[in-house]
Amino acid sequence: MLAHIRPALAVAALLISVAHVAVVPGTAAAQPIYPVPDPDPFYAAPADLDRTKPGDVLGVRPMPPLIGFPGTTVTMVKFRSTNSAGHPIAATTTVLTPPDHVLGAPLLSYQHIINGLGAQCAVSRVLYTADPNLAVREAPALNAVLLRGWSVALPDHLGPTSAYGAAQLGGMITLDGIRAARQVAELGVAESPVAMFGYSGGGMATGWAAALAPTYAPELEIVGAAEGGVPMNLVKMTEGLGYSRHPAFGLAFAAAIGLEREYPTRLPISDSLNAAGLAIRDQIANGCTNEILAAGAGRSVLDVASSTSLAEDPSARAVLEENSLELYEGVPKMPIYQWRSREDVLIPVASIDNTVRRYCAAGVRVESELIPSPDHLTTAVLGAPAAMAWLDERLRGVPAPTDC
């Protein structure tokens, strides 16, 4: 259960570590630790990646049927995307095509919550896992979508290095996954109306995709994005936390490792770890939720840091600001549906409201829903049916309402 309710907290605790932990003078610089590459060669980047454009298809292969999605055709697509430094990367998305698919029927890009640092934590792997702790719990909801005749794209939005916590990266991979799916003729979605959906960590990828689309993928016509429980401001999440020990600290630490992978020179977390911190880092470098939680249970930043400083690191803070939607000047052109808890104990809801007000002022058609629950996970479940109904109307061409 924690796998679905703690991603926001993980990023928040990370912010504390990068803002207040300093390197001990005279110590050797530690290198970031990256995941073991997926042994399946399909995931590997081709040698000529730099000669491709974002969204270009690099490979397509049919996948075995999934018991949890009866009658559905499964196709994996590898495509070119972009990392946070602007460099080309190879990414993947898995497309579920419903039985009796109609050419041009809707395509939903569903950004699953991914809490992990290893290749096996990616959605394309989790779909086929035998581990019940990694099973796709949203399968009933996705089957309902497939019964509507929609295709579903599930991008591995943490990228090839499992950069857990990197929000802009997730947005770019999401958009390029849509571009790529539309290019694969056998999927039959080249002319399909497209929508996006995501909650919490998946909501971060969805929200960033919506905000980046006008500049990163202006040719894509996306009818709407439903995003719930989105951590909109990583900096403000820092301010609400201290150095207290927490049972889910492992996820916080994993987010630090993930962001260091994406920003190795600007967020050199490993330089600031003590021996215990480096040992835990190495232990969870390829782990998924359960391993990460177990390794960090009851710990705090002070348990893993080599030293602390009251001074903020301006480079680290800039990275956090760059991954905070509240602080990003761009606005979506597509309609937005957002839902959140009235008082979410994990994320600063004021940042969501501030972002919505800015979108409204820019003319974005936004509909917002408050769920009467303080629990992050319960809010996801309670808000999803209305979000899907909203997307259904957008995909049928009904003009988007607004409560701006």
mmCIF file with all atom_site columns, C-alpha atoms in Angstrom, residues 89-90 93 100 120 123 323:
data_model
loop_
_atom_site.group_PDB
_atom_site.id
_atom_site.type_symbol
_atom_site.label_atom_id
_atom_site.label_alt_id
_atom_site.label_comp_id
_atom_site.label_asym_id
_atom_site.label_entity_id
_atom_site.label_seq_id
_atom_site.pdbx_PDB_ins_code
_atom_site.Cartn_x
_atom_site.Cartn_y
_atom_site.Cartn_z
_atom_site.occupancy
_atom_site.B_iso_or_equiv
_atom_site.pdbx_formal_charge
_atom_site.auth_seq_id
_atom_site.auth_comp_id
_atom_site.auth_asym_id
_atom_site.auth_atom_id
_atom_site.pdbx_PDB_model_num
ATOM 1 C CA . ILE A 1 89  ? 17.808  8.571  -24.689 1.00 0.00 ? 89  ILE A CA 1
ATOM 2 C CA . ALA A 1 90  ? 15.990  5.384  -25.626 1.00 0.00 ? 90  ALA A CA 1
ATOM 3 C CA . THR A 1 93  ? 6.088   2.221  -23.748 1.00 0.00 ? 93  THR A CA 1
ATOM 4 C CA . ASP A 1 100 ? -12.064 -5.917 -31.848 1.00 0.00 ? 100 ASP A CA 1
ATOM 5 C CA . GLN A 1 120 ? 12.477  -4.596 -13.023 1.00 0.00 ? 120 GLN A CA 1
ATOM 6 C CA . VAL A 1 123 ? 5.799   -0.885 -15.953 1.00 0.00 ? 123 VAL A CA 1
ATOM 7 C CA . ASN A 1 323 ? 10.986  20.174 -11.469 1.00 0.00 ? 323 ASN A CA 1
#
